[in-house]
Tab-separated table of C-alpha atoms and ligand atoms in Angstrom:
chain	number	residue	atom	x	y	z
G	1	MET	CA	15.335	1.247	-10.285
G	2	THR	CA	13.050	0.611	-7.067
G	3	VAL	CA	10.046	-1.568	-7.250
G	4	ALA	CA	7.814	-1.197	-4.171
G	5	VAL	CA	5.084	-3.304	-3.180
G	6	PRO	CA	2.678	-2.101	-0.474
G	7	LYS	CA	0.396	-4.206	1.564
G	8	GLU	CA	-3.231	-4.154	0.020
G	9	THR	CA	-5.617	-1.847	1.953
G	10	HIS	CA	-8.907	-2.637	0.180
G	11	ALA	CA	-11.268	-4.234	2.870
G	12	GLY	CA	-11.225	-7.946	2.368
G	13	GLU	CA	-8.450	-8.145	-0.163
G	14	THR	CA	-6.106	-11.207	0.405
G	15	ARG	CA	-4.213	-11.139	-2.711
G	16	THR	CA	-0.874	-9.566	-3.074
G	17	ALA	CA	1.042	-8.180	-6.238
G	18	LEU	CA	4.267	-9.802	-6.014
G	19	VAL	CA	5.297	-13.177	-4.722
G	20	PRO	CA	8.910	-14.247	-3.672
G	21	GLU	CA	9.411	-16.489	-6.703
G	22	HIS	CA	8.970	-13.379	-8.816
G	23	VAL	CA	11.130	-11.079	-6.654
G	24	ALA	CA	14.098	-13.282	-7.443
G	25	LYS	CA	13.334	-12.913	-11.178
G	26	LEU	CA	13.111	-9.110	-11.018
G	27	VAL	CA	16.336	-8.877	-8.877
G	28	ALA	CA	18.023	-10.707	-11.600
G	29	LEU	CA	16.924	-7.973	-13.892
G	30	GLY	CA	18.723	-5.440	-11.937
G	31	ALA	CA	15.700	-4.091	-10.116
G	32	LYS	CA	15.756	-3.242	-6.443
G	33	ILE	CA	12.717	-4.556	-4.803
G	34	GLU	CA	11.129	-3.363	-1.532
G	35	VAL	CA	8.070	-4.847	0.093
G	36	GLU	CA	5.859	-3.694	3.024
G	37	SER	CA	6.290	-5.990	6.054
G	38	GLY	CA	3.470	-8.391	6.152
G	39	LEU	CA	2.758	-8.211	2.566
G	40	GLY	CA	2.508	-12.021	2.033
G	41	LEU	CA	0.820	-13.134	4.991
G	42	SER	CA	-2.604	-13.683	3.545
G	43	CYS	CA	-1.329	-15.722	0.844
G	44	GLY	CA	1.406	-18.009	2.220
G	45	HIS	CA	4.716	-15.940	2.330
G	46	SER	CA	6.482	-14.669	5.341
G	47	ASP	CA	8.752	-11.582	5.387
G	48	MET	CA	11.661	-13.944	5.514
G	49	ASP	CA	10.493	-15.596	2.241
G	50	TYR	CA	10.792	-12.365	0.538
G	51	THR	CA	14.083	-11.350	2.295
G	52	ARG	CA	15.513	-14.791	0.986
G	53	ALA	CA	14.262	-13.862	-2.521
G	54	GLY	CA	16.257	-10.664	-2.361
G	55	ALA	CA	13.726	-8.045	-1.448
G	56	ALA	CA	14.131	-5.434	1.354
G	57	VAL	CA	11.186	-5.547	4.054
G	58	ARG	CA	10.158	-1.993	4.941
G	59	THR	CA	7.991	-1.069	7.699
G	60	ASP	CA	7.825	2.713	6.695
G	61	ARG	CA	5.059	2.378	4.048
G	62	ALA	CA	4.674	6.023	3.225
G	63	ALA	CA	8.407	6.689	2.833
G	64	MET	CA	8.673	3.670	0.609
G	65	LEU	CA	5.968	4.855	-1.560
G	66	ALA	CA	7.117	8.284	-1.849
G	67	ALA	CA	10.634	7.250	-3.023
G	68	ALA	CA	9.641	4.293	-5.387
G	69	ASP	CA	10.023	4.328	-9.069
G	70	VAL	CA	7.671	1.654	-9.727
G	71	ILE	CA	4.652	0.737	-7.492
G	72	LEU	CA	3.009	-2.815	-7.897
G	73	GLN	CA	-0.603	-3.378	-6.373
G	74	VAL	CA	-3.523	-5.574	-6.984
G	75	ARG	CA	-6.141	-2.887	-6.226
G	76	LYS	CA	-6.185	0.828	-7.088
G	77	PRO	CA	-4.851	3.347	-4.603
G	78	THR	CA	-6.852	6.126	-2.861
G	79	LEU	CA	-6.580	9.556	-3.843
G	80	ASP	CA	-4.511	10.416	-0.647
G	81	GLU	CA	-2.015	7.656	-1.681
G	82	VAL	CA	-1.761	9.158	-5.304
G	83	SER	CA	-0.739	12.588	-4.000
G	84	ALA	CA	2.007	10.983	-1.881
G	85	LEU	CA	3.557	9.412	-5.115
G	86	ARG	CA	6.604	10.602	-6.639
G	87	GLU	CA	6.074	12.584	-9.913
G	88	GLY	CA	6.909	10.347	-12.845
G	89	ALA	CA	6.529	7.104	-10.826
G	90	VAL	CA	5.032	4.094	-12.520
G	91	LEU	CA	1.899	2.510	-10.993
G	92	ILE	CA	0.861	-0.784	-12.014
G	93	ALA	CA	-2.584	-2.177	-10.625
G	94	LEU	CA	-6.081	-3.156	-11.368
G	95	LEU	CA	-7.233	0.526	-11.687
G	96	ASP	CA	-10.926	0.005	-12.567
G	97	PRO	CA	-10.439	2.828	-14.960
G	98	PHE	CA	-13.949	3.086	-16.356
G	99	GLN	CA	-15.435	3.382	-12.871
G	100	SER	CA	-12.609	5.538	-11.487
G	101	PRO	CA	-12.636	9.029	-13.407
G	102	GLU	CA	-11.431	10.913	-10.361
G	103	LEU	CA	-8.589	8.635	-9.729
G	104	ILE	CA	-7.434	8.812	-13.364
G	105	ARG	CA	-7.411	12.508	-13.427
G	106	ALA	CA	-5.378	12.609	-10.147
G	107	LEU	CA	-2.928	10.096	-11.506
G	108	ALA	CA	-2.645	12.251	-14.757
G	109	SER	CA	-2.174	15.556	-12.712
G	110	ARG	CA	0.471	13.998	-10.368
G	111	SER	CA	2.260	12.838	-13.654
G	112	VAL	CA	2.134	9.422	-12.579
G	113	SER	CA	2.454	6.735	-15.464
G	114	ALA	CA	-0.379	4.484	-14.649
G	115	ILE	CA	-0.789	1.002	-16.037
G	116	SER	CA	-4.210	-0.446	-16.038
G	117	MET	CA	-3.895	-4.312	-15.918
G	118	GLU	CA	-7.676	-4.767	-17.031
G	119	MET	CA	-6.449	-2.814	-20.190
G	120	VAL	CA	-3.635	-5.319	-21.311
G	121	PRO	CA	-4.917	-6.386	-24.706
G	122	ARG	CA	-6.232	-9.989	-25.417
G	123	SER	CA	-3.486	-10.715	-27.894
G	124	THR	CA	-1.224	-13.765	-28.296
G	125	ARG	CA	1.848	-11.681	-27.318
G	126	ALA	CA	0.106	-10.188	-24.311
G	127	GLN	CA	-1.239	-13.551	-22.969
G	128	LYS	CA	1.282	-13.936	-20.301
G	129	MET	CA	0.378	-10.530	-18.787
G	130	ASP	CA	-3.308	-11.160	-19.049
G	131	VAL	CA	-4.641	-10.833	-15.397
G	132	LEU	CA	-8.226	-10.793	-16.432
G	133	SER	CA	-7.908	-14.439	-17.804
G	134	SER	CA	-5.652	-15.528	-14.968
G	135	GLN	CA	-8.052	-14.234	-12.393
G	136	ALA	CA	-11.224	-15.042	-14.213
G	137	SER	CA	-10.351	-18.684	-14.228
G	138	LEU	CA	-9.803	-18.646	-10.675
G	139	ALA	CA	-13.259	-16.887	-10.092
G	140	GLY	CA	-14.916	-19.590	-12.328
G	141	TYR	CA	-13.421	-22.290	-9.919
G	142	ALA	CA	-14.285	-20.543	-6.741
G	143	ALA	CA	-17.765	-19.886	-7.706
G	144	VAL	CA	-18.524	-23.522	-8.127
G	145	ILE	CA	-16.821	-24.430	-4.764
G	146	VAL	CA	-18.785	-21.631	-3.082
G	147	ALA	CA	-22.047	-22.808	-4.591
G	148	ALA	CA	-21.360	-26.352	-3.613
G	149	GLY	CA	-20.748	-25.033	-0.070
G	150	GLN	CA	-24.126	-23.336	-0.071
G	151	SER	CA	-26.148	-25.822	-1.665
G	152	GLY	CA	-27.677	-28.571	0.470
G	153	LYS	CA	-27.072	-31.194	-2.241
G	154	ILE	CA	-24.074	-33.108	-3.377
G	155	PHE	CA	-22.847	-32.645	-6.909
G	156	PRO	CA	-22.365	-36.426	-8.423
G	157	MET	CA	-24.736	-39.111	-8.996
G	158	MET	CA	-24.525	-41.923	-6.209
G	159	MET	CA	-26.155	-45.270	-6.318
G	160	THR	CA	-26.420	-46.465	-2.844
G	161	PRO	CA	-28.538	-49.095	-0.811
G	162	ALA	CA	-30.184	-46.057	0.410
G	163	GLY	CA	-31.364	-45.006	-3.093
G	164	THR	CA	-30.031	-43.355	-6.013
G	165	ILE	CA	-29.134	-39.771	-5.910
G	166	LYS	CA	-29.383	-37.638	-9.151
G	167	PRO	CA	-26.421	-35.498	-10.127
G	168	VAL	CA	-27.167	-31.759	-9.392
G	169	LYS	CA	-28.163	-29.564	-12.242
G	170	VAL	CA	-25.873	-26.684	-12.852
G	171	PHE	CA	-26.666	-23.702	-15.486
G	172	ILE	CA	-23.692	-21.429	-16.344
G	173	ILE	CA	-24.555	-18.129	-18.136
G	174	GLY	CA	-21.673	-16.763	-19.929
G	175	ALA	CA	-18.989	-18.944	-21.033
G	176	GLY	CA	-15.941	-16.874	-21.217
G	177	VAL	CA	-12.934	-17.607	-19.379
G	178	ALA	CA	-14.596	-17.914	-15.933
G	179	GLY	CA	-17.793	-19.548	-17.161
G	180	LEU	CA	-15.482	-22.268	-19.009
G	181	GLN	CA	-13.545	-22.824	-15.791
G	182	ALA	CA	-16.633	-22.981	-13.848
G	183	ILE	CA	-18.176	-25.636	-16.416
G	184	ALA	CA	-15.029	-27.745	-15.881
G	185	THR	CA	-15.063	-27.497	-12.286
G	186	ALA	CA	-18.775	-28.420	-11.984
G	187	LYS	CA	-18.220	-31.309	-14.444
G	188	ARG	CA	-15.245	-32.557	-12.456
G	189	LEU	CA	-17.566	-32.708	-9.384
G	190	GLY	CA	-20.012	-34.779	-11.135
G	191	ALA	CA	-22.808	-32.102	-11.906
G	192	LYS	CA	-24.901	-32.212	-15.112
G	193	VAL	CA	-24.020	-28.940	-16.704
G	194	GLU	CA	-25.806	-26.622	-19.099
G	195	ALA	CA	-24.390	-23.357	-20.479
G	196	PHE	CA	-25.410	-20.369	-22.595
G	197	ASP	CA	-23.490	-17.454	-24.077
G	198	THR	CA	-24.472	-14.747	-26.726
G	199	ARG	CA	-21.144	-15.464	-28.730
G	200	PRO	CA	-21.897	-18.481	-30.995
G	201	VAL	CA	-18.187	-19.501	-31.386
G	202	VAL	CA	-18.525	-20.758	-27.478
G	203	GLU	CA	-20.736	-23.577	-28.430
G	204	GLU	CA	-17.815	-25.991	-29.458
G	205	GLN	CA	-15.856	-25.114	-26.369
G	206	VAL	CA	-18.822	-25.640	-23.967
G	207	LYS	CA	-19.449	-29.083	-25.681
G	208	SER	CA	-15.765	-30.135	-25.574
G	209	LEU	CA	-16.022	-29.802	-21.740
G	210	GLY	CA	-18.953	-32.318	-21.801
G	211	ALA	CA	-21.768	-29.599	-20.991
G	212	LYS	CA	-24.954	-29.035	-22.975
G	213	PHE	CA	-24.898	-25.792	-24.938
G	214	VAL	CA	-28.346	-24.229	-24.539
G	215	LYS	CA	-29.562	-22.611	-27.763
G	216	ILE	CA	-31.663	-19.386	-27.619
G	217	ASP	CA	-32.395	-17.494	-30.754
G	218	VAL	CA	-31.907	-13.753	-29.773
G	219	GLY	CA	-31.098	-12.668	-33.371
G	220	GLU	CA	-27.823	-11.114	-34.366
G	221	THR	CA	-25.067	-11.218	-31.725
G	222	GLY	CA	-21.577	-11.622	-32.576
G	223	GLN	CA	-18.327	-10.366	-31.117
G	224	THR	CA	-16.065	-7.472	-31.205
G	225	GLU	CA	-12.443	-7.774	-32.612
G	226	GLY	CA	-11.019	-8.317	-29.176
G	227	GLY	CA	-13.250	-11.518	-28.729
G	228	TYR	CA	-15.589	-9.608	-26.164
G	229	ALA	CA	-19.474	-9.929	-26.463
G	230	LYS	CA	-21.492	-7.057	-28.088
G	231	ALA	CA	-24.229	-5.677	-25.815
G	232	LEU	CA	-27.645	-6.876	-26.475
G	233	THR	CA	-30.582	-4.519	-27.155
G	234	ASP	CA	-33.373	-4.604	-24.514
G	235	ASP	CA	-35.481	-6.602	-26.855
G	236	GLN	CA	-32.798	-9.393	-27.366
G	237	LEU	CA	-32.195	-9.285	-23.607
G	238	LYS	CA	-36.048	-9.980	-23.151
G	239	LEU	CA	-35.903	-12.891	-25.531
G	240	GLN	CA	-32.703	-14.402	-23.757
G	241	ARG	CA	-34.581	-14.089	-20.303
G	242	GLU	CA	-37.661	-15.867	-21.697
G	243	GLY	CA	-35.437	-18.511	-23.146
G	244	MET	CA	-33.528	-19.228	-19.917
G	245	SER	CA	-36.370	-18.884	-17.326
G	246	ARG	CA	-37.348	-22.723	-17.753
G	247	ILE	CA	-33.627	-23.954	-17.407
G	248	CYS	CA	-33.208	-21.509	-14.294
G	249	ALA	CA	-36.395	-22.999	-12.790
G	250	GLU	CA	-35.092	-26.552	-13.220
G	251	SER	CA	-31.577	-25.837	-11.917
G	252	ASP	CA	-30.056	-26.363	-8.561
G	253	ILE	CA	-27.205	-23.964	-9.159
G	254	VAL	CA	-27.122	-21.009	-11.516
G	255	ILE	CA	-23.714	-19.393	-12.044
G	256	THR	CA	-23.792	-16.092	-13.879
G	257	THR	CA	-20.738	-14.637	-15.495
G	258	ALA	CA	-22.002	-12.302	-18.275
G	259	GLN	CA	-19.970	-9.280	-18.733
G	260	VAL	CA	-19.812	-6.781	-21.536
G	261	PHE	CA	-16.215	-4.922	-21.577
G	262	GLY	CA	-16.435	-1.385	-20.361
G	263	ARG	CA	-20.199	-1.306	-19.517
G	264	ARG	CA	-22.680	-2.398	-16.907
G	265	ALA	CA	-23.174	-6.073	-16.810
G	266	PRO	CA	-26.740	-7.078	-18.358
G	267	VAL	CA	-29.544	-7.938	-15.802
G	268	LEU	CA	-30.340	-11.745	-16.892
G	269	LEU	CA	-32.151	-12.999	-13.872
G	270	THR	CA	-35.203	-10.981	-12.835
G	271	SER	CA	-37.090	-11.307	-9.557
G	272	GLU	CA	-39.697	-13.044	-11.596
G	273	MET	CA	-37.312	-15.591	-12.744
G	274	LEU	CA	-35.812	-15.897	-9.125
G	275	ASP	CA	-39.395	-16.649	-7.792
G	276	ALA	CA	-39.857	-19.553	-10.325
G	277	MET	CA	-36.733	-21.190	-8.916
G	278	LYS	CA	-36.926	-24.256	-6.321
G	279	PRO	CA	-36.311	-23.450	-2.725
G	280	GLY	CA	-32.725	-24.536	-1.851
G	281	SER	CA	-31.418	-23.380	-5.114
G	282	VAL	CA	-28.233	-21.439	-5.180
G	283	VAL	CA	-27.422	-18.397	-7.546
G	284	VAL	CA	-23.859	-17.127	-7.735
G	285	ASP	CA	-23.356	-13.934	-9.676
G	286	LEU	CA	-19.722	-13.308	-10.785
G	287	ALA	CA	-20.802	-10.000	-12.258
G	288	VAL	CA	-21.542	-8.435	-9.145
G	289	GLU	CA	-18.684	-5.727	-9.170
G	290	SER	CA	-19.862	-4.504	-12.536
G	291	GLY	CA	-23.479	-4.145	-11.586
G	292	GLY	CA	-24.636	-7.755	-11.394
G	293	ASN	CA	-26.562	-10.100	-13.622
G	294	VAL	CA	-29.017	-11.019	-10.944
G	295	GLU	CA	-31.750	-8.451	-9.749
G	296	GLY	CA	-31.293	-7.601	-6.193
G	297	VAL	CA	-27.728	-9.192	-5.864
G	298	VAL	CA	-25.509	-7.317	-3.247
G	299	ALA	CA	-21.786	-7.461	-3.084
G	300	ASP	CA	-20.403	-9.514	-0.240
G	301	GLN	CA	-23.736	-10.852	0.823
G	302	ILE	CA	-25.789	-13.831	0.453
G	303	ILE	CA	-29.416	-13.017	0.346
G	304	GLU	CA	-32.042	-15.693	0.920
G	305	ARG	CA	-35.258	-15.104	-1.223
G	306	LYS	CA	-38.050	-17.519	-0.768
G	307	GLY	CA	-35.514	-20.240	-0.211
G	308	VAL	CA	-33.306	-19.308	-2.996
G	309	LYS	CA	-29.776	-18.347	-1.984
G	310	ILE	CA	-28.278	-15.253	-4.126
G	311	VAL	CA	-24.614	-15.018	-3.635
G	312	GLY	CA	-22.600	-11.977	-4.515
G	313	ILE	CA	-18.935	-12.171	-3.666
G	314	ALA	CA	-17.076	-9.167	-4.934
G	315	SER	CA	-13.624	-10.698	-5.226
G	316	LEU	CA	-13.979	-14.481	-5.821
G	317	PRO	CA	-10.173	-14.947	-6.808
G	318	GLY	CA	-9.581	-13.732	-3.260
G	319	ARG	CA	-11.093	-16.997	-2.111
G	320	VAL	CA	-8.015	-18.716	-3.455
G	321	PRO	CA	-5.236	-16.002	-2.668
G	322	VAL	CA	-2.229	-18.200	-2.827
G	323	HIS	CA	-2.742	-19.171	-6.511
G	324	ALA	CA	-4.488	-15.605	-7.319
G	325	SER	CA	-1.327	-13.835	-6.078
G	326	GLN	CA	1.017	-16.349	-7.804
G	327	MET	CA	-0.913	-15.721	-11.147
G	328	TYR	CA	-1.193	-11.990	-10.841
G	329	SER	CA	2.460	-11.756	-9.786
G	330	SER	CA	3.409	-13.789	-12.842
G	331	ASN	CA	1.313	-11.522	-15.028
G	332	VAL	CA	2.939	-8.291	-13.589
G	333	THR	CA	6.609	-9.707	-13.813
G	334	ALA	CA	6.061	-10.840	-17.464
G	335	LEU	CA	4.999	-7.009	-18.142
G	336	LEU	CA	7.986	-5.845	-16.344
G	337	THR	CA	10.326	-8.179	-18.032
G	338	GLU	CA	8.852	-7.460	-21.422
G	339	PHE	CA	9.492	-3.701	-21.086
G	340	TRP	CA	12.734	-3.704	-19.151
G	341	ASP	CA	15.653	-2.192	-20.802
G	342	LYS	CA	18.686	-4.333	-19.872
G	343	GLU	CA	21.169	-1.708	-20.775
G	344	THR	CA	19.700	1.070	-18.259
G	345	GLN	CA	18.284	-1.503	-16.016
G	346	ALA	CA	14.988	0.394	-15.741
G	347	LEU	CA	11.413	-0.059	-17.250
G	348	LYS	CA	11.005	1.699	-20.423
G	349	LEU	CA	7.581	2.694	-21.479
G	350	ASN	CA	7.304	3.117	-25.399
G	351	LEU	CA	3.891	4.197	-26.102
G	352	ASP	CA	4.095	3.015	-29.523
G	353	ASP	CA	4.103	-0.326	-28.463
G	354	ASP	CA	0.673	-2.323	-28.982
G	355	ILE	CA	0.541	-3.632	-25.436
G	356	LEU	CA	1.416	-0.246	-23.781
G	357	LYS	CA	-0.679	1.858	-26.299
G	358	SER	CA	-3.553	-0.061	-24.728
G	359	CYS	CA	-2.822	-0.316	-20.964
G	360	VAL	CA	-0.982	2.863	-20.189
G	361	VAL	CA	-3.795	5.025	-19.265
G	362	THR	CA	-1.812	8.198	-17.969
G	363	HIS	CA	1.585	9.443	-18.793
G	364	ASP	CA	3.582	12.765	-18.840
G	365	GLY	CA	0.683	14.634	-17.147
G	366	ARG	CA	-2.050	13.374	-19.517
G	367	ILE	CA	-4.705	10.623	-19.960
G	368	VAL	CA	-3.199	9.031	-22.867
G	369	ASN	CA	-5.767	6.232	-23.541
G	370	ASP	CA	-8.568	7.535	-25.842
G	371	LYS	CA	-11.394	5.141	-24.444
G	372	ILE	CA	-10.673	6.059	-20.927
G	373	ALA	CA	-10.141	9.938	-21.744
G	374	THR	CA	-13.653	9.663	-23.302
G	375	ALA	CA	-15.037	8.021	-20.288
G	376	THR	CA	-13.362	10.388	-17.877
A	401	NAD	P1	-16.084	-11.424	-20.229
A	401	NAD	O1	-15.648	-11.384	-18.800
A	401	NAD	O2	-16.134	-9.825	-20.912
A	401	NAD	O3	-17.527	-11.899	-20.383
A	401	NAD	C1	-17.802	-13.145	-19.914
A	401	NAD	C2	-18.580	-13.867	-20.932
A	401	NAD	O4	-19.979	-13.265	-20.702
A	401	NAD	C3	-18.281	-13.660	-22.410
A	401	NAD	O5	-18.030	-15.013	-22.787
A	401	NAD	C4	-19.389	-13.075	-22.938
A	401	NAD	O6	-19.588	-13.539	-24.436
A	401	NAD	C5	-20.683	-13.343	-22.223
A	401	NAD	N1	-21.873	-12.656	-22.324
A	401	NAD	C6	-21.954	-11.194	-22.442
A	401	NAD	N2	-23.290	-10.880	-22.518
A	401	NAD	C7	-24.039	-12.055	-22.269
A	401	NAD	C8	-25.249	-12.291	-22.265
A	401	NAD	N3	-26.269	-11.328	-22.282
A	401	NAD	N4	-25.665	-13.524	-21.962
A	401	NAD	C9	-24.748	-14.562	-21.845
A	401	NAD	N5	-23.429	-14.363	-21.990
A	401	NAD	C10	-23.078	-13.187	-22.185
A	401	NAD	O7	-15.286	-12.121	-21.264
A	401	NAD	P2	-13.851	-12.955	-20.922
A	401	NAD	O8	-14.204	-14.177	-20.431
A	401	NAD	O9	-12.863	-11.922	-20.256
A	401	NAD	O10	-13.423	-13.189	-22.306
A	401	NAD	C11	-14.139	-12.856	-23.682
A	401	NAD	C12	-13.312	-13.215	-24.908
A	401	NAD	O11	-11.995	-12.935	-24.798
A	401	NAD	C13	-13.364	-14.669	-25.054
A	401	NAD	O12	-13.670	-14.926	-26.333
A	401	NAD	C14	-11.980	-15.281	-24.859
A	401	NAD	O13	-11.655	-16.426	-25.509
A	401	NAD	C15	-11.264	-14.131	-25.274
A	401	NAD	N6	-10.114	-14.120	-24.746
A	401	NAD	C16	-8.915	-14.087	-25.658
A	401	NAD	C17	-7.514	-14.021	-25.154
A	401	NAD	C18	-6.382	-13.972	-26.066
A	401	NAD	O14	-6.463	-14.108	-27.298
A	401	NAD	N7	-5.289	-13.953	-25.421
A	401	NAD	C19	-7.358	-14.106	-23.941
A	401	NAD	C20	-8.448	-14.216	-22.915
A	401	NAD	C21	-9.731	-14.181	-23.421
């Protein structure tokens, strides 16, 4: 079975779907690996590294993709690329399925079996394939580093003959995987950190990292069976914003990570709240790709508004492409290994399996995931 890995074409994407370390693992399973020349250059791997690991390096991208049994990518393909895939091929990528109805329909009509890595369930068995978690933890780390670079302040307290410098105040909104890593990173740099999340279970995790959990009573919240936040009502969001505005105004750095699975991110920082912040403060919005938590945020831009910098970076894991690629590659390799049939030395998609039931979105000419079918 041939597994092909093309270079990413999405503007600014620095990650790659497979690193040499995992090429060797897949070759050991009996897979034939082909990679497009230059695949790993943005994340620390030369063509020679891939060749040494057992891959064939190809320069004819179109021919490679047209013949492949399995295609691994980070970002979703274009519609043109889909029409060039072999019928019955398996495509594994971050397909952004809720925002890509046309693409999903095209994959189904091409009879491609498409695996959406975002749809891998958050179960214990699937943990090693969980790209949302691996990329989110890196995004949380990178958000703090970006904020530190934009701030005119240092993070730690410093006592010097020239006076005492107070630690910077960081407020993290949304303490899921990214938020918790942002808290840990900001603490390591010496900041005073506060955090808020609508899921009450998060309080203990926030405290265990040495940060203060901000309490805002917005009424009934809770989480879904999968551990995701439930969407708040408009009235609850209003209460939340009121509860957060004083903390935002006093903070030097605000990092927002609040997301509600499959929906637009809630707007949590209004223009009014931004106006109340101190000049020189920095806001980093990790939810920018799903609509943004901050009013007026623009993807891949730093906007300055009355001295407050609003940073919207669409792919923060792409800021640390070496480790982001390593982790993504490890996740897709775990998925391939889990569903690899040793006898036939091929990937076998049994749609009765819990993990595949959730992440295979198109198969045999149909959209097979009910949630995606409804959204498409
Ligand atoms: P996410 O990216 O969907 O959301 C980020 C955070 O935003 C969440 O903590 C959410 O509660 C929070 N949020 C939503 N609306 C908010 C609002 N209005 N104000 C403040 N915060 C708000 O979530 P995630 O980080 O991907 O993870 C969510 C959950 O999944 C967590 O409980 C995590 O522990 C769980 N999880 C489980 C597994 C597993 O069991 N294998 C793996 C990964 C994550």
